[in-house]
Structures are given as structure tokens and as C-alpha cells.
Amino acid sequence: MSDITIYTDGSSRGNPGPGGYGTILMAGQHRKELSQGYRLTTNNRMELMAVIAGLQALKKEGMKVSVYSDSQYVVKAVEQGWLKNWIATDFKGGKKNKDLWTIFHRLSQKHQIRFIWVKGHANNPYNNRCDELATAAADGKNLLPDTGYENEKDSLLS
């Protein structure tokens, strides 16, 4: 049994393009929704950002956390050990999203986390709600810069 259940989804309008994430945290009868939009990002970054936002919202350490995501990229990176290899080799070979994976890795050390993959757009009400939050955030006004993505993109062009 988890102390906290987190549902996540990320969205981008174009890949890259404007994007957003949606996150739902649940503990007992308590529920909190989070979302944010970014002006230029990728779908994978938003999927990962949704998880990070959920973990950052936790008020204490040592929680048992179940994260439900429709992103095979995120779920497999953690559950199949890809991330451990990336960390061990300092992301050798130009693995993408090092900035976000590094943040996730630091946060993940504070909790017991398990990931569960859910099929997207398959009538899971929490996943569907996260999708609504993510797409509304991507389509919203006052989008933030995804500085990690924009800086990485700019450094490749310099």
C-alpha cells in the first residue's frame, strides 16, 4: 500500500513545441492537482516534469509512492534500470534530458518509488484528468521557458 499515489501526464503541441504537464497527487481522501505550461519543450520532458512536480510537492521524506504514467520512456528508464546506467556513465553518449533526470534521481533518493505504466487515453479517469491538465497548460497563456531544453538546444547550435 502506498502512502501517496501520483498520476502524471505530459503534452506538447509539436515535438518540440509548447508543452505542459498535469499531475494528480492522492493520499487517502486528499487530492491535489498541479500543472504548468512551457513555451518550447518536448513531450518526453513534460512527461518527466510531471513526475518531478509530484515528487517536489511531497512534504516529508520516506514516503511509499506509486507513480502512474502512460510514458514508456519514463517508466522503462526507471523500472528497467536505464537511469542507473545513465547516472553511472554521467549520461555518456549524449542522453537527452540530463538536467531533468538528475533532478528526478535526487528526489527519488528520498522515497520508495514504484512506477506503473497505464495505457494513455484508455478510460482511466485520473490519467484522463492529467491529460486535460497537461493540454490546457500547453495551450495556456504565460508559458514559462523550459530553460534546460532551450539551453541544450542553443548549445548544439553554437
Short mmCIF file of C-alpha atoms in Angstrom, two decimals:
data_model
loop_
_atom_site.label_atom_id
_atom_site.label_comp_id
_atom_site.label_asym_id
_atom_site.label_seq_id
_atom_site.Cartn_x
_atom_site.Cartn_y
_atom_site.Cartn_z
CA MET A 1 0.00 0.00 0.00
CA SER A 2 1.33 3.41 -0.97
CA ASP A 3 1.31 6.47 1.22
CA ILE A 4 0.94 8.59 -1.92
CA THR A 5 -0.37 7.87 -5.40
CA ILE A 6 0.73 10.16 -8.20
CA TYR A 7 -0.77 10.21 -11.70
CA THR A 8 1.12 12.11 -14.37
CA ASP A 9 0.92 13.14 -18.00
CA GLY A 10 2.86 15.38 -20.33
CA SER A 11 1.88 17.00 -23.58
CA SER A 12 3.48 19.04 -26.31
CA ARG A 13 2.00 20.79 -29.32
CA GLY A 14 4.66 19.77 -31.76
CA ASN A 15 7.77 17.97 -30.63
CA PRO A 16 9.35 20.39 -29.87
CA GLY A 17 6.67 22.97 -29.30
CA PRO A 18 4.64 24.48 -26.50
CA GLY A 19 4.05 21.88 -23.80
CA GLY A 20 2.64 21.23 -20.39
CA TYR A 21 2.29 18.67 -17.66
CA GLY A 22 -0.53 17.56 -15.40
CA THR A 23 -0.08 15.80 -12.08
CA ILE A 24 -2.54 14.48 -9.51
CA LEU A 25 -1.37 13.56 -6.01
CA MET A 26 -3.65 11.45 -3.83
CA ALA A 27 -3.31 10.45 -0.18
CA GLY A 28 -6.41 8.95 1.38
CA GLN A 29 -9.27 11.32 0.65
CA HIS A 30 -6.94 14.22 -0.14
CA ARG A 31 -6.26 15.15 -3.76
CA LYS A 32 -4.12 17.89 -5.29
CA GLU A 33 -3.78 18.84 -8.95
CA LEU A 34 -0.70 20.51 -10.43
CA SER A 35 0.00 21.77 -13.94
CA GLN A 36 2.32 24.12 -15.77
CA GLY A 37 2.93 25.12 -19.37
CA TYR A 38 6.20 25.82 -21.17
CA ARG A 39 6.78 27.75 -24.38
CA LEU A 40 9.24 25.35 -26.07
CA THR A 41 9.82 21.79 -24.92
CA THR A 42 9.29 18.13 -25.82
CA ASN A 43 6.72 15.55 -24.87
CA ASN A 44 9.28 13.40 -23.02
CA ARG A 45 10.44 16.39 -20.98
CA MET A 46 6.87 17.16 -19.97
CA GLU A 47 6.23 13.53 -19.01
CA LEU A 48 9.28 13.63 -16.76
CA MET A 49 8.48 17.12 -15.45
CA ALA A 50 5.06 15.85 -14.34
CA VAL A 51 6.74 13.22 -12.16
CA ILE A 52 9.23 15.74 -10.76
CA ALA A 53 6.44 18.18 -9.89
CA GLY A 54 4.62 15.44 -8.00
CA LEU A 55 7.70 14.44 -6.03
CA GLN A 56 8.59 18.06 -5.27
CA ALA A 57 5.11 18.56 -3.80
CA LEU A 58 5.64 15.87 -1.15
CA LYS A 59 6.03 17.48 2.26
CA LYS A 60 8.00 14.75 4.00
CA GLU A 61 10.62 12.17 3.10
CA GLY A 62 10.46 8.39 3.32
CA MET A 63 7.10 8.03 1.59
CA LYS A 64 5.96 4.98 -0.33
CA VAL A 65 4.99 6.44 -3.69
CA SER A 66 3.22 4.80 -6.61
CA VAL A 67 3.59 6.78 -9.84
CA TYR A 68 1.20 6.01 -12.68
CA SER A 69 2.37 7.21 -16.09
CA ASP A 70 1.48 6.50 -19.71
CA SER A 71 5.06 7.33 -20.71
CA GLN A 72 7.04 4.22 -21.55
CA TYR A 73 10.12 6.47 -21.74
CA VAL A 74 9.81 7.42 -18.06
CA VAL A 75 8.59 4.06 -16.74
CA LYS A 76 11.18 1.98 -18.58
CA ALA A 77 14.03 4.36 -17.75
CA VAL A 78 13.39 3.76 -14.06
CA GLU A 79 11.98 0.24 -13.89
CA GLN A 80 14.38 -1.32 -16.41
CA GLY A 81 17.49 0.32 -14.99
CA TRP A 82 18.29 2.66 -17.85
CA LEU A 83 18.56 5.61 -15.48
CA LYS A 84 21.04 3.79 -13.21
CA ASN A 85 23.27 3.22 -16.23
CA TRP A 86 22.92 6.82 -17.38
CA ILE A 87 23.86 8.09 -13.91
CA ALA A 88 26.81 5.67 -13.67
CA THR A 89 28.19 6.85 -17.03
CA ASP A 90 27.31 10.53 -16.48
CA PHE A 91 24.90 10.32 -19.42
CA LYS A 92 27.71 9.37 -21.81
CA GLY A 93 26.65 9.29 -25.43
CA GLY A 94 24.54 12.41 -25.21
CA LYS A 95 21.46 11.00 -23.48
CA LYS A 96 18.75 13.63 -23.54
CA ASN A 97 17.18 15.40 -20.60
CA LYS A 98 20.15 15.02 -18.25
CA ASP A 99 19.01 18.07 -16.29
CA LEU A 100 15.60 16.60 -15.50
CA TRP A 101 16.83 13.05 -14.91
CA THR A 102 19.38 14.42 -12.44
CA ILE A 103 16.63 16.25 -10.54
CA PHE A 104 14.41 13.16 -10.59
CA HIS A 105 17.27 10.97 -9.36
CA ARG A 106 17.96 13.30 -6.42
CA LEU A 107 14.27 13.38 -5.46
CA SER A 108 13.88 9.62 -5.87
CA GLN A 109 16.53 9.01 -3.20
CA LYS A 110 14.13 10.46 -0.60
CA HIS A 111 11.28 7.98 -1.17
CA GLN A 112 10.39 4.41 -2.09
CA ILE A 113 9.02 4.83 -5.60
CA ARG A 114 7.47 2.32 -7.93
CA PHE A 115 6.26 3.11 -11.42
CA ILE A 116 3.18 1.62 -13.03
CA TRP A 117 2.58 2.08 -16.73
CA VAL A 118 -1.00 2.87 -17.73
CA LYS A 119 -2.31 2.94 -21.27
CA GLY A 120 -2.99 6.50 -22.34
CA HIS A 121 -6.48 7.56 -23.42
CA ALA A 122 -7.95 4.30 -22.09
CA ASN A 123 -10.69 5.47 -19.74
CA ASN A 124 -8.54 5.77 -16.63
CA PRO A 125 -10.19 8.84 -15.06
CA TYR A 126 -7.02 10.04 -13.31
CA ASN A 127 -4.83 9.63 -16.40
CA ASN A 128 -7.51 11.35 -18.46
CA ARG A 129 -7.65 14.25 -15.99
CA CYS A 130 -3.85 14.59 -16.11
CA ASP A 131 -4.10 14.71 -19.90
CA GLU A 132 -6.68 17.52 -19.63
CA LEU A 133 -4.43 19.43 -17.23
CA ALA A 134 -1.36 18.95 -19.45
CA THR A 135 -3.04 20.01 -22.69
CA ALA A 136 -4.71 23.01 -21.03
CA ALA A 137 -1.33 24.06 -19.63
CA ALA A 138 0.32 23.69 -23.05
CA ASP A 139 -2.44 25.82 -24.60
CA GLY A 140 -2.38 28.39 -21.81
CA LYS A 141 -1.05 31.92 -21.58
CA ASN A 142 2.10 32.98 -19.73
CA LEU A 143 4.09 29.88 -20.68
CA LEU A 144 7.40 29.55 -18.84
CA PRO A 145 10.72 28.93 -20.57
CA ASP A 146 11.97 25.35 -20.31
CA THR A 147 15.49 26.61 -19.70
CA GLY A 148 17.02 23.13 -19.66
CA TYR A 149 15.69 22.40 -23.13
CA GLU A 150 16.32 25.84 -24.57
CA ASN A 151 19.89 25.97 -23.23
CA GLU A 152 20.63 22.47 -24.55
CA LYS A 153 19.18 23.35 -27.95
CA ASP A 154 21.15 26.61 -28.09
CA SER A 155 24.43 24.90 -27.12
CA LEU A 156 24.00 22.46 -30.01
CA LEU A 157 23.69 25.36 -32.43
CA SER A 158 26.64 27.39 -31.07
#
